[in-house]
mmCIF file of C-alpha atoms in Angstrom:
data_model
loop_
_atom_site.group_PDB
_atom_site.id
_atom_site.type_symbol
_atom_site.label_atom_id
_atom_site.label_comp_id
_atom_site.label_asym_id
_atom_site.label_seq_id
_atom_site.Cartn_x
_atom_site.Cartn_y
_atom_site.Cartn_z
ATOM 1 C CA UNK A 1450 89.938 65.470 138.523
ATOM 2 C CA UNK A 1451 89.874 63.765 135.262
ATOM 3 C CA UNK A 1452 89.619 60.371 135.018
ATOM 4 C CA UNK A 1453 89.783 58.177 131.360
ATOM 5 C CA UNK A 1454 89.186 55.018 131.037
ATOM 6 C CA UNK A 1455 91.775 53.668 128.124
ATOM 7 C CA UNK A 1456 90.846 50.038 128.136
ATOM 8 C CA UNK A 1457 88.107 48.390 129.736
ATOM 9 C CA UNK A 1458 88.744 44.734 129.388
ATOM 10 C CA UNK A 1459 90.499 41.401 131.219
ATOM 11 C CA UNK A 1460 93.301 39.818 129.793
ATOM 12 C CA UNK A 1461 91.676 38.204 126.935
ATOM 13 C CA UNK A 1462 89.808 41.611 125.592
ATOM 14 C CA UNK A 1463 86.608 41.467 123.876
ATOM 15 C CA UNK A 1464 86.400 40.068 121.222
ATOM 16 C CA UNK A 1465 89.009 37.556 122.566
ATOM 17 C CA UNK A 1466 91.001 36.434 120.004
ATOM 18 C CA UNK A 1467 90.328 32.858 117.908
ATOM 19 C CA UNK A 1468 87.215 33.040 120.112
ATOM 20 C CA UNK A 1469 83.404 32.026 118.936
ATOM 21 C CA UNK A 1470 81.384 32.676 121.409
ATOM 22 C CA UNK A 1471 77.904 34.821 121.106
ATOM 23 C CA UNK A 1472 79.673 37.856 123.526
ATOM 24 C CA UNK A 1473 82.771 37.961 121.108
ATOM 25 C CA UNK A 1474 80.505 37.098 117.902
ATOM 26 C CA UNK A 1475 77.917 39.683 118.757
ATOM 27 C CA UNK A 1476 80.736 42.042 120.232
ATOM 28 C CA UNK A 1477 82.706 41.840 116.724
ATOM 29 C CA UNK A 1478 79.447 42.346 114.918
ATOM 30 C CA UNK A 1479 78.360 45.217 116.556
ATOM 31 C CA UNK A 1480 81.744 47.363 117.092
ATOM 32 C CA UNK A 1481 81.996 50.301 118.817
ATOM 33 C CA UNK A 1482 81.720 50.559 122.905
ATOM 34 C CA UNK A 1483 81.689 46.792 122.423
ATOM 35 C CA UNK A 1484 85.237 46.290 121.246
ATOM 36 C CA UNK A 1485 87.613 46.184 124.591
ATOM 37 C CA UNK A 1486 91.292 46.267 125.030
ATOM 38 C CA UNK A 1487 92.729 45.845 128.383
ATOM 39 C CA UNK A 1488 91.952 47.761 131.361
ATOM 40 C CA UNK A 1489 93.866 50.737 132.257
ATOM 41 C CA UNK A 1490 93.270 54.260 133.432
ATOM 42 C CA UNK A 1491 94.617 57.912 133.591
ATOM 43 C CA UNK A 1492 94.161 60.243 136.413
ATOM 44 C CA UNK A 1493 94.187 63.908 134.910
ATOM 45 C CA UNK A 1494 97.068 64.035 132.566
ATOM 46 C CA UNK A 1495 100.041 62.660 134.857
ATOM 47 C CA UNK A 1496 98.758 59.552 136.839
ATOM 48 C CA UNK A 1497 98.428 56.101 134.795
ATOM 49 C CA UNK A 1498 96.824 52.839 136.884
ATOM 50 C CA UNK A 1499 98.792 49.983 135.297
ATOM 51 C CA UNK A 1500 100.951 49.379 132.256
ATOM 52 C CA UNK A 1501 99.674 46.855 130.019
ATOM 53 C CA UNK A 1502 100.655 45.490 126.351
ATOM 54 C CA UNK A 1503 97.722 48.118 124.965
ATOM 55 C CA UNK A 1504 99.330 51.231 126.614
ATOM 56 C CA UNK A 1505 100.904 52.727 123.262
ATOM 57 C CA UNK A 1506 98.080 52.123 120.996
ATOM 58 C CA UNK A 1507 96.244 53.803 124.043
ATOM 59 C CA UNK A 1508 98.741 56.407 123.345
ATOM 60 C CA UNK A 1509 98.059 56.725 119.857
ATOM 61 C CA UNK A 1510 94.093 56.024 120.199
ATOM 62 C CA UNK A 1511 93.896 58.904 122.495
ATOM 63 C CA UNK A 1512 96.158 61.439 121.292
ATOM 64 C CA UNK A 1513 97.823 60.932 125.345
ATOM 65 C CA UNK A 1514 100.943 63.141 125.346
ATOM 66 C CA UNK A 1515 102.813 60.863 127.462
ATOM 67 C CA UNK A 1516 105.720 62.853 128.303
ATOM 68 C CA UNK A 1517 103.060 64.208 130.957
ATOM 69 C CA UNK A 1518 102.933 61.205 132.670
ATOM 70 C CA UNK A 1519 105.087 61.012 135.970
ATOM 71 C CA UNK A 1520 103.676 58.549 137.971
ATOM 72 C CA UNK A 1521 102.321 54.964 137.599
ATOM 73 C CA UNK A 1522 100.124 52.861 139.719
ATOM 74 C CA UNK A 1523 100.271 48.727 139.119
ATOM 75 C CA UNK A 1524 97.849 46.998 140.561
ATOM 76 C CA UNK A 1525 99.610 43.789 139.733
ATOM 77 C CA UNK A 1526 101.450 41.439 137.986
ATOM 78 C CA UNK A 1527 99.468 39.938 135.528
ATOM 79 C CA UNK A 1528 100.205 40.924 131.880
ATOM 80 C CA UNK A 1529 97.674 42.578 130.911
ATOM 81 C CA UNK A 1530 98.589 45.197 134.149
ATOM 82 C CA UNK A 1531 101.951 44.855 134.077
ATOM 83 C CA UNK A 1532 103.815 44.633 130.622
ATOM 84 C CA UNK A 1533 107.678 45.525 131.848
ATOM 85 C CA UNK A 1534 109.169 44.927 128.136
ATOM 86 C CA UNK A 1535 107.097 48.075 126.933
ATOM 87 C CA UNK A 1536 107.873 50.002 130.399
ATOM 88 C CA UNK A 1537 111.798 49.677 128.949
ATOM 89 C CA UNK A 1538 111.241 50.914 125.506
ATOM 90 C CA UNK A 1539 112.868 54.969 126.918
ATOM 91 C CA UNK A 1540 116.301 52.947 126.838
ATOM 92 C CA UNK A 1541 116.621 53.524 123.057
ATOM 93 C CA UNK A 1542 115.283 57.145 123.588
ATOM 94 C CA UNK A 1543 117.590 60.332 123.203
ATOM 95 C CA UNK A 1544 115.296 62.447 125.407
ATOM 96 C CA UNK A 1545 112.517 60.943 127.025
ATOM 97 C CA UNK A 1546 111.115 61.942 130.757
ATOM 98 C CA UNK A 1547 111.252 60.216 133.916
ATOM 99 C CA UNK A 1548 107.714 57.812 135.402
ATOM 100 C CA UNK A 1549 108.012 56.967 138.999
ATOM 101 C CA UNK A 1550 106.129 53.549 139.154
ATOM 102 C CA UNK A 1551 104.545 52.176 142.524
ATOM 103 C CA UNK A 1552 104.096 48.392 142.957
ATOM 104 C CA UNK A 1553 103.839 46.159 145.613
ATOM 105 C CA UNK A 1554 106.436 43.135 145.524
ATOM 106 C CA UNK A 1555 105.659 40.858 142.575
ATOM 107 C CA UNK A 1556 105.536 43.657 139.652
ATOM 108 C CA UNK A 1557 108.012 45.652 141.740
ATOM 109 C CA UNK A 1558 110.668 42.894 141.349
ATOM 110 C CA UNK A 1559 109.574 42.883 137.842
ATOM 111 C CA UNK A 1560 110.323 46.282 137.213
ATOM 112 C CA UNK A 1561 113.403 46.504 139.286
ATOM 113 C CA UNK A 1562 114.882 43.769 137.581
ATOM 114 C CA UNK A 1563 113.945 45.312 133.564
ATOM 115 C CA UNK A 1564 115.252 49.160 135.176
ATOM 116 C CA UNK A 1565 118.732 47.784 136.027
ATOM 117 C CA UNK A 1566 119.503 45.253 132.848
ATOM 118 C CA UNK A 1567 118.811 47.943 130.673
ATOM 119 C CA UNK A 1568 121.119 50.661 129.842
ATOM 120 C CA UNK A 1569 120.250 54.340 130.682
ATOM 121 C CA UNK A 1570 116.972 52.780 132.021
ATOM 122 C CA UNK A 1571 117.660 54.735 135.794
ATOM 123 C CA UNK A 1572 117.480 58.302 134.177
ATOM 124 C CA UNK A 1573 113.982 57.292 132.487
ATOM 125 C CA UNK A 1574 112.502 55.434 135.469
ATOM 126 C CA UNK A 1575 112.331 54.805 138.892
ATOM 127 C CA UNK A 1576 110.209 52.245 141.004
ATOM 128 C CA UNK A 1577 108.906 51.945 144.729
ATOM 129 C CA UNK A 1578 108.149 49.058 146.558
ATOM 130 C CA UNK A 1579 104.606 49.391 148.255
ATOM 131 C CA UNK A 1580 102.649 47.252 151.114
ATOM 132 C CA UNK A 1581 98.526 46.414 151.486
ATOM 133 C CA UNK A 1582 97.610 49.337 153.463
ATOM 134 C CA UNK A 1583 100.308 51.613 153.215
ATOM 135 C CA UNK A 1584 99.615 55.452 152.469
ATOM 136 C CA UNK A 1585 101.653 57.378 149.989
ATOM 137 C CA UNK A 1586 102.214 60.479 148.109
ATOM 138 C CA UNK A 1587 102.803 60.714 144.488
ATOM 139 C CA UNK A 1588 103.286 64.630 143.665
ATOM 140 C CA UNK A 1589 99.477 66.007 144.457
ATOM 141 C CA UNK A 1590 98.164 62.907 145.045
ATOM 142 C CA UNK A 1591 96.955 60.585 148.374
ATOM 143 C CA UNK A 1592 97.115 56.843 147.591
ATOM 144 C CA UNK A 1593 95.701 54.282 149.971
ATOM 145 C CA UNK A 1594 96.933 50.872 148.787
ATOM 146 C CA UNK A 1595 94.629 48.009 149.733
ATOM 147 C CA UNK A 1596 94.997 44.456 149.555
ATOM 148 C CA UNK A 1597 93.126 42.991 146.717
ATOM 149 C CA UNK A 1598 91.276 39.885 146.721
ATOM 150 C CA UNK A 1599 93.431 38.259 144.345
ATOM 151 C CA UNK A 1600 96.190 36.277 142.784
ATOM 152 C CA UNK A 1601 98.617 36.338 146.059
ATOM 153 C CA UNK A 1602 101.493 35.301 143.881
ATOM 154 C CA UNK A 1603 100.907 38.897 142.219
ATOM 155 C CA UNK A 1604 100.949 40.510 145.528
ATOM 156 C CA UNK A 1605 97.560 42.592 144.419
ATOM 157 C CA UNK A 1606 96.267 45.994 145.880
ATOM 158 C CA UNK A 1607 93.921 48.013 144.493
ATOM 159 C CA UNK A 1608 93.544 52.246 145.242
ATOM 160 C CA UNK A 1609 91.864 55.004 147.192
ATOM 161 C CA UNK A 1610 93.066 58.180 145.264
ATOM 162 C CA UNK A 1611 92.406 61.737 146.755
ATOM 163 C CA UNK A 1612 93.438 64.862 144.597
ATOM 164 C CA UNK A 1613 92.316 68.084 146.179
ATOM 165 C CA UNK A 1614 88.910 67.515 147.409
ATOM 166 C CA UNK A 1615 88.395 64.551 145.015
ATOM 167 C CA UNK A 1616 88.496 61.106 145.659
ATOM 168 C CA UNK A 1617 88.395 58.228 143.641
ATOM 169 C CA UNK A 1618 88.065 54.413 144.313
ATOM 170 C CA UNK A 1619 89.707 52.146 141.864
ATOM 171 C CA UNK A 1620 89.135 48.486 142.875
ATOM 172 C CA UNK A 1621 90.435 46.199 139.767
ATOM 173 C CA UNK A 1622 91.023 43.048 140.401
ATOM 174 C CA UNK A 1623 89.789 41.941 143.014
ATOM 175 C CA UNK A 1624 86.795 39.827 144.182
ATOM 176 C CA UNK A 1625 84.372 40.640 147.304
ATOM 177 C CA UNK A 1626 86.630 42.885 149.560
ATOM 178 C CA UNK A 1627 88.150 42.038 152.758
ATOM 179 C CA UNK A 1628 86.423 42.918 155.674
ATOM 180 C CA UNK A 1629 88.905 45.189 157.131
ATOM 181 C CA UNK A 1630 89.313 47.208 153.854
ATOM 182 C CA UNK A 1631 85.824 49.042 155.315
ATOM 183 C CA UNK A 1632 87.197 50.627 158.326
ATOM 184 C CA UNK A 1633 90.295 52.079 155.792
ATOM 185 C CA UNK A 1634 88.067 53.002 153.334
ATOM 186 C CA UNK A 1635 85.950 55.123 156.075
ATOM 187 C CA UNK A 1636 89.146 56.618 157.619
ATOM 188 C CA UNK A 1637 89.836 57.837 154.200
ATOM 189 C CA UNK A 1638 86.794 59.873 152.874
ATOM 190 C CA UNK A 1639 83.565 60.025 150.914
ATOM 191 C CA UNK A 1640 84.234 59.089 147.191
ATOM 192 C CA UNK A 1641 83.277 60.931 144.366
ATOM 193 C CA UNK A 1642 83.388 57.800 142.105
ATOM 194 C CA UNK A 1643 83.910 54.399 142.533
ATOM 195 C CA UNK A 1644 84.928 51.763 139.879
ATOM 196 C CA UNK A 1645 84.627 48.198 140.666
ATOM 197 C CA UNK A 1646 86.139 44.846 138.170
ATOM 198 C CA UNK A 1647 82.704 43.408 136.850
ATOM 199 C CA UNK A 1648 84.667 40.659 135.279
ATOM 200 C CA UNK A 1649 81.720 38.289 135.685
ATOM 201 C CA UNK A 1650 79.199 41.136 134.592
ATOM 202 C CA UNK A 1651 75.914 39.453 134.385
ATOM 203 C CA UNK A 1652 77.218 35.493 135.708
ATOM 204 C CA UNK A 1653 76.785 34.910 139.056
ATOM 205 C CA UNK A 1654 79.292 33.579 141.964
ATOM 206 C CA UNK A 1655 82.262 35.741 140.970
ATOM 207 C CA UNK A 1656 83.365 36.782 144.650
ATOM 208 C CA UNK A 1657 87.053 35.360 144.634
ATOM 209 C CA UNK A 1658 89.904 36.667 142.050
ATOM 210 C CA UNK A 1659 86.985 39.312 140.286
ATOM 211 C CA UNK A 1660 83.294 40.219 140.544
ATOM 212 C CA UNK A 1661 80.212 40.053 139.145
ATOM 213 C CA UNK A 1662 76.954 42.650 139.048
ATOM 214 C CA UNK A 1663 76.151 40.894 141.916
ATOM 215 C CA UNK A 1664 78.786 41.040 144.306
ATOM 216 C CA UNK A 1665 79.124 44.682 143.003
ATOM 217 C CA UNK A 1666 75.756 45.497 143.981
ATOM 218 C CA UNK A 1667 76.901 43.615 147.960
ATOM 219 C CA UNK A 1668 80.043 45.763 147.971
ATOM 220 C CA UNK A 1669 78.016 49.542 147.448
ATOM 221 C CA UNK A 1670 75.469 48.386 149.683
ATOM 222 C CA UNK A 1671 78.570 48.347 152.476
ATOM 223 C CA UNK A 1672 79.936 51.164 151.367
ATOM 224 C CA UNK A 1673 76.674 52.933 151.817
ATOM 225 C CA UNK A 1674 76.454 51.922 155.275
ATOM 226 C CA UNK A 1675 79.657 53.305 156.138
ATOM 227 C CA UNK A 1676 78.547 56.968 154.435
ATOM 228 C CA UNK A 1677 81.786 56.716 151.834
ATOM 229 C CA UNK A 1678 79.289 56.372 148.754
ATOM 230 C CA UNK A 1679 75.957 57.982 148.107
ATOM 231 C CA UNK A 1680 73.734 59.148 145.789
ATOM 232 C CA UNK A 1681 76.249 61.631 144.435
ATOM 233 C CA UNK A 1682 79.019 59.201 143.920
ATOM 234 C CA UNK A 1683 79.557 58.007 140.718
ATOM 235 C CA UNK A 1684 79.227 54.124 140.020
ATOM 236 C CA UNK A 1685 81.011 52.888 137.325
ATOM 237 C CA UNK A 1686 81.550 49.266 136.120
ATOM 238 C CA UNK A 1687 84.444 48.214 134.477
ATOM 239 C CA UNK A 1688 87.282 45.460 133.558
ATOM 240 C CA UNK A 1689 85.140 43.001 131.512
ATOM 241 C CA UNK A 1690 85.370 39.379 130.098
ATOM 242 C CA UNK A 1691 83.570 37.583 127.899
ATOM 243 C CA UNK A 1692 83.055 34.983 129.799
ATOM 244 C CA UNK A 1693 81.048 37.579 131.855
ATOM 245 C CA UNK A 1694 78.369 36.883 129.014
ATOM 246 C CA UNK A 1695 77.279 40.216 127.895
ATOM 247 C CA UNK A 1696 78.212 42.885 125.582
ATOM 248 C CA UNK A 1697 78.661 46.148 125.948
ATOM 249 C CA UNK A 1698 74.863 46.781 124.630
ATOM 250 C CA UNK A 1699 73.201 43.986 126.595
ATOM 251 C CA UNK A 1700 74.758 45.486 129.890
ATOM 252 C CA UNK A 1701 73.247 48.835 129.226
ATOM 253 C CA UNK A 1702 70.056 46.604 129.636
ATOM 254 C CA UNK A 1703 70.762 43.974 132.108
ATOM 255 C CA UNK A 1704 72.799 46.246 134.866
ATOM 256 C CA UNK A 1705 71.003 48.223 137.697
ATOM 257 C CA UNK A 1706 70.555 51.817 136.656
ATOM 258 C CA UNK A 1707 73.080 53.558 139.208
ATOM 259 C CA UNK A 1708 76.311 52.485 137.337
ATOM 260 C CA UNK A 1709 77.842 53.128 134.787
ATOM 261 C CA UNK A 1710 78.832 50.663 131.888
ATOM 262 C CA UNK A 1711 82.259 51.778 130.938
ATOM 263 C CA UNK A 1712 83.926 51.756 127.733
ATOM 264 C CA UNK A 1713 87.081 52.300 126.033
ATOM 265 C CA UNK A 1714 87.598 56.078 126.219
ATOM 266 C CA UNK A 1715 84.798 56.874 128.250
ATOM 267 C CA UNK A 1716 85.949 60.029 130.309
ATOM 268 C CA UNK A 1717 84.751 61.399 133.548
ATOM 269 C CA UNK A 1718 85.072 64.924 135.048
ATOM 270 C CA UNK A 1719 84.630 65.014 138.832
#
């Protein structure tokens, strides 16, 4: 399994825009792994996580052939996860192919709603209403959807992903997990990499709505204890703010060895 990691940001990317402050100043100065757009992910060629306002430059950025894509995971229904207007854009397309989008209520309602005011918009997508905790198959893929410490008015999950013998655990947003998300996470498997929202990065008391290094440091240490990570399992750190107070090149410093920092386009073969 391949898994790429488009954008790496929060809503507000880095350098947020109009914004002054020494992460964005130092970000802007430096370039590079230090310039963010918004979070979002692809699984192989053919699974996206999440559908944001950045998707086509990530397109473009990437060279992503997206008529590959056939399935998309949304986390949410905040903006910059879930940006239905661009989702529609196949409606003025002669030949385009078909996504199959998964969402639990608030983005699925969302989608539904773009899908059936737009013409032709059925032959170029389709969208399933998920639950917290419900297990589903999208082609090869095993999805666990878990209830995200979150937004609630975004009805938030976030996803255990086996393909083959791989598994993945993508857990963005959401703060400290619940404590029943452990005993689903051990019925599912071992992971072979874990990526956790650092939206705090190097602040501390981000344990509701995001993280921190922190309370990503807490959550591995549970999932140690219940033998789904370890020392093979790759730790990566990802959806950053600038409010979290560090750039890309001071986290390299200031985070605990075992992770990963990611960055836009970093790409992982498991």
């Amino acid at each position: 399994m391949r898994i790429r990691f488009l954008g790496s940001a929060a809503y507000d990317a880095i350098p947020a825009p109009f914004c002054s402050c020494d992460t964005c100043t130092c970000s802007r100065k430096a370039g590079g792994r230090n310039i963010r757009s918004r979070s979002q992910v692809l699984l192989d060629e053919d699974l996206l996580i999440d559908f944001n306002a950045d998707t086509i430059m990530h397109f473009f950025q990437y060279n992503i052939d997206s008529q590959r894509i056939k399935y998309c995971l949304i986390t949410h229904s905040h903006s910059d996860h879930l940006y239905v207007p661009d989702i529609l854009i196949p409606q003025y397309s002669q030949k385009a192919t078909k996504v199959e989008y998964y969402s639990a209520l608030s983005g699925y309602l969302m989608i539904k709603k773009g899908i059936e005011e737009s013409p032709n918009m059925e032959r170029f997508a389709a969208v399933t209403c998920i639950e917290p905790y419900q297990e589903f198959q999208c082609g090869d893929y095993r999805i666990l959807a878990l209830l995200a410490n979150h937004d609630p008015n975004t009805t938030p999950v976030f996803y255990a992903i086996e393909k083959g013998e791989k598994r993945i655990l993508y857990a963005h947003d959401t703060g400290a997990f619940f404590e029943e998300i452990f005993a689903k996470l051990q019925k599912f498997g071992r992971f072979d990499l874990v990526s956790l929202d650092c939206t705090g990065a190097i602040q501390k008391g981000y344990r509701d709505g995001h993280m921190c290094i922190d309370t990503n440091l807490e959550m591995i240490a549970r999932l140690k204890e219940i033998k789904v990570v370890d020392e093979k399992t790759k730790l990566v750190l990802n959806h950053f703010s600038h409010n979290g107070g560090a750039t890309y090149d001071e986290l390299l410093l200031a985070a605990p060895k075992e992770f990963i920092i990611s960055y836009d386009g970093l790409s992982i073969e498991l």
